[in-house]
XYZ file of C-alpha atoms in Angstrom:
674
model
C 64.613 -25.768 -24.379
C 61.917 -26.229 -26.923
C 58.318 -25.886 -25.809
C 55.161 -27.148 -27.318
C 52.836 -24.455 -28.539
C 49.728 -24.283 -26.331
C 46.747 -25.336 -28.336
C 43.526 -23.332 -27.932
C 40.782 -25.181 -26.093
C 38.314 -26.636 -28.488
C 34.744 -25.600 -27.861
C 32.110 -28.224 -27.409
C 29.106 -28.292 -29.686
C 26.960 -26.833 -26.920
C 29.418 -23.954 -26.401
C 29.417 -23.260 -30.122
C 25.644 -23.184 -30.043
C 25.620 -20.937 -27.020
C 27.800 -18.331 -28.719
C 25.188 -17.779 -31.418
C 22.696 -15.906 -29.310
C 22.862 -12.362 -30.598
C 19.296 -11.321 -31.250
C 18.505 -8.350 -33.409
C 15.309 -6.501 -32.532
C 13.495 -4.000 -34.689
C 10.135 -2.269 -34.445
C 7.381 -3.582 -36.662
C 5.415 -0.728 -38.271
C 3.389 1.510 -35.987
C 2.629 -1.024 -33.291
C 6.335 -1.303 -32.403
C 6.016 -5.049 -31.830
C 9.410 -6.548 -31.112
C 10.411 -9.230 -33.591
C 13.693 -11.085 -33.561
C 15.474 -12.412 -36.584
C 15.834 -16.151 -36.747
C 18.715 -17.584 -34.801
C 21.694 -18.486 -36.994
C 21.980 -21.835 -35.211
C 21.874 -24.959 -37.260
C 19.334 -27.603 -36.417
C 21.967 -29.665 -34.600
C 23.228 -26.666 -32.621
C 19.696 -25.704 -31.588
C 18.998 -29.259 -30.461
C 22.217 -29.313 -28.429
C 21.533 -25.930 -26.817
C 17.947 -26.868 -26.051
C 19.063 -30.091 -24.371
C 21.665 -28.283 -22.279
C 19.147 -25.712 -21.028
C 16.695 -28.425 -20.047
C 19.428 -30.481 -18.379
C 20.398 -27.459 -16.272
C 16.868 -27.332 -14.857
C 17.225 -30.938 -13.705
C 20.725 -30.499 -12.279
C 19.771 -27.516 -10.105
C 15.971 -27.325 -9.926
C 13.998 -24.480 -8.403
C 12.871 -26.772 -5.592
C 16.413 -26.750 -4.237
C 16.097 -22.994 -3.650
C 12.436 -22.301 -2.899
C 11.143 -25.653 -1.691
C 7.430 -26.325 -1.964
C 6.728 -22.738 -3.070
C 7.262 -23.892 -6.658
C 4.279 -26.259 -6.489
C 1.470 -25.205 -8.817
C 3.576 -22.204 -9.837
C 2.596 -20.051 -6.859
C 6.175 -18.756 -6.519
C 5.634 -16.357 -9.420
C 2.070 -15.492 -8.428
C 3.085 -14.067 -5.062
C 1.619 -10.610 -4.651
C -0.479 -10.406 -7.814
C -3.758 -10.950 -5.942
C -3.374 -7.440 -4.474
C -3.420 -5.857 -7.937
C -6.620 -4.202 -9.067
C -8.545 -6.131 -11.682
C -7.960 -3.396 -14.266
C -4.187 -3.246 -13.827
C -3.315 -6.489 -15.580
C -4.010 -7.946 -19.000
C -3.521 -11.521 -17.801
C -6.585 -13.624 -17.179
C -6.326 -16.052 -14.294
C -6.086 -19.122 -16.518
C -3.279 -17.747 -18.679
C -1.349 -16.439 -15.687
C -1.606 -19.759 -13.877
C -0.490 -21.679 -16.963
C 2.559 -19.465 -17.458
C 3.608 -19.545 -13.805
C 3.281 -23.332 -13.819
C 5.518 -23.463 -16.886
C 7.994 -21.217 -15.056
C 8.297 -23.654 -12.158
C 7.960 -26.903 -14.077
C 4.564 -27.721 -12.593
C 1.953 -29.767 -14.427
C -0.226 -28.049 -17.049
C -2.256 -31.088 -18.084
C -5.525 -29.916 -16.563
C -8.615 -29.382 -18.684
C -8.639 -25.669 -17.920
C -5.349 -25.287 -19.804
C -6.413 -26.995 -23.034
C -7.424 -23.745 -24.702
C -4.203 -21.924 -23.825
C -2.406 -20.620 -26.919
C 1.185 -19.600 -26.050
C 1.666 -17.851 -29.408
C -1.377 -15.673 -28.775
C -0.203 -14.877 -25.242
C 3.192 -13.792 -26.566
C 1.581 -11.621 -29.221
C -0.600 -9.896 -26.626
C 2.401 -9.389 -24.362
C 4.490 -7.841 -27.137
C 1.594 -5.700 -28.360
C 0.966 -4.342 -24.857
C 4.572 -3.181 -24.628
C 4.197 -1.206 -27.837
C 0.949 0.502 -26.788
C 2.069 2.072 -23.522
C 4.931 2.884 -21.221
C 6.395 -0.057 -19.380
C 4.695 -0.146 -15.989
C 5.505 -2.299 -12.994
C 2.835 -4.850 -13.905
C 4.348 -5.168 -17.389
C 7.764 -5.650 -15.808
C 6.365 -8.439 -13.642
C 4.879 -10.090 -16.727
C 8.295 -9.947 -18.384
C 9.804 -11.569 -15.295
C 7.374 -14.491 -15.456
C 8.098 -14.928 -19.154
C 11.830 -14.926 -18.342
C 11.377 -17.609 -15.695
C 9.288 -19.660 -18.119
C 11.846 -19.611 -20.944
C 13.219 -23.134 -20.245
C 9.733 -24.624 -20.028
C 8.612 -22.817 -23.181
C 11.144 -24.788 -25.196
C 8.492 -27.518 -25.319
C 5.768 -25.139 -26.514
C 7.439 -22.751 -28.977
C 9.385 -23.214 -32.150
C 12.901 -21.842 -32.445
C 12.045 -18.461 -33.986
C 9.261 -17.769 -31.482
C 11.556 -18.630 -28.589
C 14.323 -16.291 -29.764
C 11.786 -13.542 -30.438
C 10.429 -13.779 -26.899
C 13.925 -13.734 -25.403
C 14.685 -10.599 -27.401
C 11.518 -8.955 -26.092
C 12.414 -9.759 -22.486
C 15.915 -8.377 -22.918
C 14.457 -5.274 -24.553
C 12.176 -4.702 -21.552
C 15.169 -4.957 -19.240
C 17.215 -2.548 -21.343
C 14.417 0.031 -21.234
C 14.746 0.202 -17.465
C 18.494 0.798 -17.373
C 19.192 4.392 -16.396
C 15.946 4.911 -14.496
C 15.688 5.634 -10.780
C 17.750 2.867 -9.117
C 15.412 2.783 -6.096
C 12.224 2.254 -8.101
C 10.594 -1.195 -7.803
C 11.088 -1.618 -11.557
C 14.854 -1.578 -10.988
C 14.491 -4.432 -8.510
C 12.133 -6.578 -10.570
C 13.038 -5.520 -14.097
C 16.816 -5.214 -13.889
C 17.955 -7.217 -10.879
C 15.502 -10.119 -10.802
C 15.017 -10.554 -14.540
C 18.784 -10.484 -14.996
C 19.437 -12.963 -12.194
C 16.639 -15.202 -13.454
C 18.017 -15.313 -16.985
C 21.557 -15.789 -15.695
C 20.374 -18.747 -13.614
C 17.742 -20.390 -15.801
C 19.540 -19.799 -19.127
C 23.119 -20.074 -17.929
C 23.935 -22.085 -21.043
C 23.773 -18.799 -22.978
C 26.803 -16.510 -22.518
C 24.694 -13.407 -23.155
C 22.446 -14.372 -20.238
C 25.321 -15.366 -17.949
C 26.818 -11.915 -18.435
C 23.671 -10.348 -16.958
C 24.685 -11.567 -13.494
C 27.155 -8.724 -12.887
C 24.848 -5.870 -13.917
C 21.979 -7.482 -12.009
C 23.995 -7.676 -8.797
C 25.075 -4.066 -9.290
C 21.453 -2.965 -9.713
C 20.480 -4.917 -6.602
C 23.323 -3.346 -4.614
C 22.270 0.176 -5.643
C 18.668 -0.590 -4.697
C 19.705 -1.895 -1.270
C 22.178 0.922 -0.565
C 19.369 3.484 -0.553
C 17.031 1.385 1.546
C 14.906 4.278 2.820
C 14.171 5.487 -0.697
C 13.641 1.929 -1.913
C 11.069 1.190 0.801
C 9.328 4.502 0.141
C 9.105 3.703 -3.571
C 7.696 0.259 -2.761
C 5.015 1.845 -0.566
C 4.142 4.599 -3.039
C 1.487 2.314 -4.511
C 0.051 0.012 -1.805
C -1.225 -2.394 -4.480
C 2.371 -3.071 -5.591
C 4.012 -3.517 -2.187
C 3.408 -7.264 -2.024
C 4.796 -7.681 -5.524
C 8.004 -5.885 -4.496
C 8.315 -8.029 -1.368
C 7.812 -11.175 -3.446
C 10.587 -10.124 -5.812
C 12.922 -9.463 -2.899
C 12.279 -12.929 -1.457
C 12.970 -14.615 -4.789
C 16.163 -12.596 -5.250
C 17.197 -13.609 -1.747
C 17.286 -17.207 -2.931
C 19.050 -16.464 -6.219
C 21.733 -13.955 -5.295
C 24.164 -16.445 -3.781
C 23.693 -19.050 -6.524
C 23.955 -17.090 -9.749
C 27.505 -17.370 -11.095
C 29.494 -14.244 -11.939
C 32.274 -13.958 -14.539
C 35.430 -15.725 -13.478
C 38.214 -13.397 -12.274
C 41.703 -13.508 -13.704
C 44.212 -15.834 -12.057
C 46.128 -12.856 -10.652
C 43.139 -11.496 -8.778
C 41.227 -14.728 -8.313
C 41.763 -15.010 -4.548
C 41.044 -11.355 -3.816
C 38.002 -11.369 -6.093
C 36.617 -14.468 -4.408
C 36.896 -12.835 -0.978
C 35.315 -9.641 -2.263
C 32.470 -11.589 -3.864
C 31.817 -13.470 -0.636
C 31.780 -10.265 1.418
C 29.530 -8.477 -1.052
C 27.129 -11.423 -1.174
C 26.949 -11.500 2.623
C 26.334 -7.742 2.735
C 23.644 -8.020 0.064
C 21.907 -10.845 1.912
C 21.923 -8.836 5.136
C 20.524 -5.754 3.403
C 17.847 -7.844 1.699
C 16.771 -9.298 5.047
C 16.575 -5.875 6.722
C 14.522 -4.351 3.924
C 12.407 -7.493 3.748
C 11.520 -7.242 7.442
C 10.393 -3.633 7.008
C 8.334 -4.367 3.910
C 6.766 -7.417 5.559
C 5.709 -5.276 8.517
C 3.975 -2.862 6.163
C 2.363 -5.693 4.202
C 1.025 -7.252 7.407
C -0.349 -3.889 8.556
C -2.192 -3.471 5.236
C -3.555 -7.029 5.207
C -7.206 -7.624 6.000
C -8.307 -10.656 7.974
C -9.310 -12.481 4.769
C -5.840 -11.917 3.328
C -6.785 -9.210 0.853
C -4.834 -5.980 0.635
C -6.046 -2.604 1.841
C -7.952 -0.635 -0.807
C -8.554 -3.812 -2.836
C -11.322 -3.342 -5.388
C -12.862 -6.783 -4.903
C -15.382 -7.794 -2.295
C -14.220 -10.831 -0.303
C -17.764 -11.598 0.737
C -18.846 -12.242 -2.834
C -15.704 -12.971 -4.834
C -12.232 -14.064 -3.861
C -9.406 -13.991 -6.393
C -8.047 -17.443 -7.018
C -4.512 -16.204 -6.472
C -5.202 -14.986 -2.913
C -4.295 -18.454 -1.623
C -0.814 -18.013 -3.113
C -0.159 -15.285 -0.564
C -1.840 -16.985 2.395
C -1.049 -20.686 2.131
C 1.717 -22.569 3.935
C 3.949 -21.992 0.893
C 2.639 -18.505 0.247
C 4.191 -15.075 0.297
C 3.336 -14.227 3.908
C 4.643 -17.535 5.252
C 7.977 -17.104 3.487
C 8.196 -13.449 4.512
C 7.653 -14.413 8.154
C 10.808 -16.542 7.995
C 12.868 -13.336 7.857
C 12.140 -12.757 11.563
C 9.835 -15.379 13.022
C 9.852 -13.888 16.511
C 8.366 -10.593 15.318
C 6.768 -11.113 11.918
C 5.035 -14.452 12.475
C 2.825 -13.206 15.362
C 2.149 -9.953 13.489
C 0.952 -11.805 10.387
C -1.121 -14.251 12.445
C -2.723 -11.356 14.334
C -3.456 -9.503 11.087
C -5.184 -12.587 9.692
C -7.158 -13.129 12.902
C -5.451 -16.436 13.696
C -4.299 -15.408 17.174
C -5.510 -13.031 19.843
C -3.285 -10.438 21.494
C -5.870 -9.069 23.915
C -4.381 -8.170 27.254
C -0.806 -8.647 26.083
C 1.468 -5.701 25.435
C 3.324 -5.483 22.143
C 6.708 -6.096 23.742
C 5.420 -9.258 25.403
C 4.691 -10.908 22.074
C 7.453 -9.109 20.132
C 4.989 -7.340 17.863
C 6.080 -4.345 15.757
C 4.927 -0.802 16.469
C 1.202 -0.399 15.891
C 1.479 2.904 13.988
C 3.459 3.094 10.760
C 3.961 6.313 8.812
C 6.145 6.956 5.775
C 5.957 10.682 5.037
C 7.660 10.331 1.654
C 5.336 7.554 0.484
C 2.464 9.408 2.219
C 1.053 6.270 3.766
C -0.180 5.797 7.339
C -1.305 2.624 9.121
C -2.965 3.118 12.520
C -3.705 -0.106 14.403
C -5.319 -0.093 17.864
C -3.624 -3.485 18.212
C -2.125 -5.918 15.748
C -5.118 -8.175 16.373
C -7.354 -7.467 13.386
C -10.430 -7.877 15.607
C -9.707 -4.406 16.963
C -9.933 -2.903 13.475
C -7.456 -0.656 11.724
C -7.214 2.629 9.851
C -5.115 3.235 6.746
C -4.577 6.583 4.998
C -3.032 7.039 1.571
C -2.544 10.751 0.859
C -0.174 10.713 -2.113
C -2.872 12.060 -4.467
C -4.830 15.303 -4.290
C -7.810 13.235 -3.122
C -6.703 11.206 -0.115
C -7.846 7.622 0.416
C -9.126 6.195 3.687
C -9.825 2.641 4.808
C -11.589 2.091 8.113
C -12.149 -1.369 9.541
C -14.389 -2.168 12.489
C -13.283 -5.555 13.676
C -13.086 -7.717 10.566
C -15.537 -5.591 8.583
C -14.320 -2.949 6.136
C -16.681 0.009 6.463
C -14.994 2.731 4.420
C -12.512 2.157 1.611
C -11.487 4.474 -1.191
C -11.088 8.103 -2.164
C -12.606 10.704 0.152
C -13.754 13.376 -2.276
C -13.826 16.869 -0.807
C -15.442 19.980 -2.279
C -15.038 23.541 -1.051
C -17.126 26.532 -2.154
C -16.449 30.024 -0.785
C -18.874 32.833 -1.610
C -20.353 30.642 -4.344
C -16.943 30.148 -5.981
C -15.456 26.617 -6.067
C -11.991 26.508 -4.523
C -9.600 23.850 -5.782
C -6.518 22.358 -4.183
C -3.280 23.919 -5.443
C -0.820 21.583 -3.745
C -0.234 18.145 -2.311
C -1.084 16.815 1.107
C 1.737 17.067 3.638
C 1.945 15.721 7.173
C 2.305 18.473 9.773
C 1.948 16.525 13.016
C 1.909 12.939 14.256
C 1.784 11.339 17.670
C 1.423 7.829 19.028
C 1.259 6.295 22.492
C -0.746 3.676 24.370
C -3.874 5.866 24.245
C -4.059 7.328 20.750
C -2.646 7.340 17.245
C -2.874 10.818 15.728
C -1.863 12.396 12.429
C -2.559 15.812 10.978
C -2.386 16.602 7.268
C -2.560 19.863 5.372
C -3.360 20.812 1.781
C -3.224 24.358 0.331
C -6.206 25.657 -1.622
C -6.867 28.712 -3.700
C -7.571 32.199 -2.316
C -5.233 31.661 0.626
C -7.226 28.857 2.246
C -5.804 25.683 3.736
C -7.582 22.391 4.418
C -6.267 20.826 7.627
C -7.244 17.218 8.308
C -7.050 15.383 11.630
C -7.322 11.611 11.982
C -7.185 10.022 15.418
C -7.670 6.479 16.687
C -8.511 6.094 20.386
C -6.949 2.711 20.984
C -8.441 1.583 24.292
C -11.760 3.375 23.774
C -12.243 1.922 20.279
C -13.245 5.209 18.703
C -12.289 6.938 15.463
C -12.132 10.704 15.040
C -11.986 12.566 11.730
C -12.093 16.326 11.237
C -11.457 18.850 8.481
C -10.712 22.496 9.239
C -10.929 25.181 6.561
C -8.641 27.992 7.716
C -7.258 31.106 6.062
C -3.923 32.822 6.475
C -5.512 36.287 6.743
C -6.883 35.289 10.129
C -3.438 35.440 11.727
C -2.870 38.925 10.334
C -6.091 40.145 11.942
C -5.033 38.786 15.323
C -1.558 40.261 15.081
C -3.130 43.726 14.891
C -4.421 43.370 18.450
C -7.845 42.229 17.349
C -9.143 39.575 19.724
C -10.295 36.333 18.168
C -13.873 37.172 19.075
C -13.722 40.120 16.645
C -11.614 38.572 13.911
C -14.651 37.159 12.087
C -17.741 39.230 11.465
C -20.806 39.284 9.286
C -18.754 40.293 6.237
C -16.706 37.106 6.397
C -17.032 34.825 3.370
C -19.525 31.971 3.442
C -17.948 28.527 3.313
C -19.723 25.436 1.992
C -17.868 22.201 2.643
C -18.607 18.593 1.659
C -16.802 15.289 1.983
C -17.873 11.902 0.630
C -16.753 8.739 2.444
C -17.010 5.646 0.169
C -18.821 2.842 1.976
C -18.042 -0.719 0.934
C -20.594 -2.718 -1.024
C -21.901 -4.822 1.859
C -22.353 -1.892 4.261
C -25.770 -0.393 4.807
C -26.930 2.397 7.097
C -29.468 2.465 9.871
C -30.339 6.112 10.647
C -31.930 7.100 13.920
C -35.457 8.479 13.660
C -35.115 11.480 15.985
C -31.394 12.225 16.085
C -28.807 12.961 13.405
C -26.556 10.010 14.168
C -26.684 6.665 12.356
C -25.338 3.120 12.496
C -23.221 1.389 9.879
C -24.222 -2.264 9.483
C -23.118 -5.078 7.222
C -25.350 -7.450 5.334
C -25.032 -11.014 4.148
C -23.394 -11.292 0.735
C -25.837 -13.971 -0.463
C -29.177 -12.941 1.033
C -28.609 -9.212 1.529
C -30.146 -9.366 4.999
C -28.560 -7.233 7.742
C -26.208 -9.034 10.119
C -25.189 -6.525 12.762
C -24.121 -3.031 13.716
C -20.447 -2.137 13.493
C -20.198 1.631 13.981
C -22.089 4.553 15.480
C -21.483 7.744 13.476
C -22.032 11.138 15.117
C -21.603 14.425 13.194
C -20.463 16.659 16.060
C -20.944 19.964 14.232
C -24.602 19.110 13.555
C -27.362 19.484 16.093
C -28.128 16.265 17.909
C -31.892 16.393 17.328
C -33.366 16.443 13.844
C -36.009 19.028 14.751
C -33.477 21.416 16.286
C -32.964 24.836 14.744
C -29.802 25.156 12.630
C -28.115 28.568 12.837
C -27.641 30.296 9.464
C -23.910 30.828 10.092
C -23.048 27.304 11.194
C -24.830 24.085 10.307
C -24.050 20.514 9.279
C -25.899 17.568 7.766
C -25.117 13.918 7.142
C -26.810 11.511 4.730
C -26.233 8.512 2.470
C -26.059 9.087 -1.288
C -27.401 6.829 -4.012
C -23.878 5.778 -4.998
C -23.107 4.342 -1.532
C -21.266 7.289 0.022
C -21.572 8.861 3.441
C -21.949 12.573 2.697
C -21.027 15.075 5.406
C -21.768 18.721 4.597
C -21.367 21.873 6.667
C -21.661 25.626 6.346
C -19.950 28.489 8.153
C -18.465 31.978 7.982
C -14.790 32.873 7.721
C -13.413 29.536 8.872
C -14.999 26.153 9.409
C -14.415 23.044 11.504
C -16.267 19.805 10.665
C -15.602 16.873 13.028
C -16.919 13.321 12.842
C -16.926 10.897 15.784
C -17.301 7.156 15.137
C -17.771 4.743 18.029
C -16.627 1.215 17.136
C -17.320 -0.520 20.459
C -20.479 -2.633 20.078
C -21.224 -2.852 23.779
C -21.936 0.885 23.825
C -24.370 0.836 20.884
C -27.399 0.180 23.083
C -26.466 2.850 25.631
C -27.852 6.363 25.787
C -25.719 8.903 23.967
C -25.471 12.607 23.333
C -23.089 15.240 22.044
C -22.924 18.990 22.553
C -20.971 21.940 21.295
C -19.437 23.681 24.298
C -18.970 27.362 24.963
C -15.374 28.570 24.562
C -14.272 31.750 26.311
C -11.260 34.043 26.084
C -10.689 37.086 28.283
C -14.274 36.967 29.549
C -15.657 36.935 26.005
C -17.332 34.145 24.086
C -15.522 32.957 20.987
C -17.368 32.249 17.729
C -16.939 28.791 16.170
C -14.712 30.347 13.494
C -12.052 31.001 16.142
C -12.237 27.947 18.401
C -14.647 25.106 19.104
C -15.106 22.473 21.786
C -17.345 19.407 21.999
C -18.483 16.883 24.560
C -19.353 13.333 23.491
C -21.067 10.899 25.854
C -22.039 7.264 25.300
C -23.229 5.522 28.443
C -20.832 6.484 31.231
C -17.963 7.210 28.842
C -17.339 10.861 28.042
C -14.758 12.654 25.923
C -13.867 16.305 25.414
C -12.501 17.777 22.194
C -11.106 21.244 21.568
C -9.752 22.839 18.379
C -8.328 26.318 17.927
C -8.287 27.970 14.503
C -6.716 31.217 15.696
C -3.334 32.048 17.279
C -2.710 30.443 20.681
C -4.294 32.157 23.668
C -5.642 31.135 27.102
C -9.054 29.569 26.523
C -11.718 28.135 28.821
C -14.394 25.493 28.236
C -16.257 23.236 30.654
C -13.959 24.243 33.499
C -10.808 23.427 31.530
C -8.162 26.150 31.044
C -5.450 25.683 28.443
C -3.395 27.080 25.593
C -3.392 24.529 22.790
C -4.071 23.988 19.134
C -5.889 20.678 19.724
C -6.901 18.797 22.842
C -8.689 15.531 23.577
C -9.418 13.992 26.971
C -11.611 11.524 28.784
C -13.927 13.144 31.303
C -14.959 11.479 34.552
C -18.226 13.140 35.581
C -18.230 11.538 39.021
C -14.739 12.694 39.913
C -14.989 15.886 37.858
C -11.554 15.099 36.426
C -9.869 14.999 33.041
C -7.599 12.276 31.710
C -5.573 13.888 28.945
C -5.246 11.782 25.799
C -3.438 14.208 23.500
C -2.483 17.874 23.497
C -1.094 19.582 20.402
C 0.335 22.811 21.734
C 1.020 24.720 18.522
C 0.959 23.270 15.027
């Protein structure tokens, strides 16, 4: 039987145009600017391709995926308000124009009349040639990728192809890097999915769908490492969460290459299962990242450690994270029962006073990622109770302390250590050695090795119900243990020949915080002032340097002394001096009702085997404000039975409430041996 020869399917004009998309890139002289050769398309082919791309945006618009989040382009501005002002080359006007182009929003406003797309592209390409591709650069490339359809109305053919080549070059640079890095999520997965969806008329862009899904799957498979990488820079965490939410909407819609007829049914089932698994993994990681983002969000919506002052200047893009179509609102949809009340409490919209966390389905109030070296300690999720955040990934750790809605301390806590007139530098990173959390306290202990065998041990504790903050640094040496092992009691382990230690730490106060020192005692108040008039508004914290004498006219011993003052560059400077080893604690009361009450603090006598211990071996303190009293004890020598104020114990650290009337102790935390 004769058969007719099967004729090959004739390509349409748009398909012919779409095949001609190979873009050659080459560096231009020393600045390595990426320039693409002109597309080989004829004028008719370019017109056909352009029309098809624009028609695709009408057939399946972004609104069908992201709803009202595309209005005014805020979808692609999610998370950028948390970036420091020096980390981006985009000005607000240019960024808003480009994100509006990316979502098809109007750009007819007067503020956009001076926008020059060609100049923006040149700056973008030049920036890629001057430096390594950072996460902010990757995000810029993503926005350019999303704006490619809209830029057809603003660029000529050669400029458009050149920009597409640059975007693809950025994506190619990231291939082969750590698959759990945020750049893999934004730069490989999201850029690829965005191009595959927005420019699906181009075969070269459609083919990116498979590699993008693979990159997303690898990122989700190692969720612990992916979350850690997202938290490694707190300023970037919102940007990573925003990317994950956008990918969540794209992953099920972006087409993948058609399977062969033989495996079509099996491939379809596999694709459906893999898409379901990806969506589930995205939701789980999204819930965890949203919890962290909420914990690091101030009541005004800014991010912890932000370098802008909300009292005087608010980034225009902050509303893109906070509005009804903003990042936080969309993130809350991942788990409304848990995340919505947490976000509302962080923003001060709801009160949780008197309600336990499980009653309102709130997340845990202490978060700690040891690999990212980030700690969030919340007395409650209600921002009115304040919060403490520690970032210890660098040699100089960062601290942010909030009293109610006021940020008191934010930034790098610079520490200096001089031993026998020789500066001692850190020789290693901070590591967490102990953490504890319950209904009474959040506690974390960090450690950093220094030269000459010394170690800096740092304790940070939040007393949740008492609304107090405790910070202490201990300078200890490994030789001390050797002396004790040779049957030398702790009282003899340090003598007059021990080295002299000079210690300082600088706490960065925020711009609107001013101090109110007491005239006769060494404590002081931290107050805030009005951003416009500069007049003081109220007290927020009572700061007591426990290792210093309470009264200013008291005699400081030559072997152990401490001072506290405010520097000209708006830092709280705490300095102390000692022999052999040194412990420098700081107690901050954040409960306003106690500010007008009488207060005192004392160093207590510590005994061991009927002998008094020097402060280099162990110290204890009593703090009293009104009727509230607390006891603190810290050992810097091997464990042994110790006695202070009628309390007998063997512990490395101890904190308790003391009831003077009942002569009883209510233990808050005991660290037996760390």
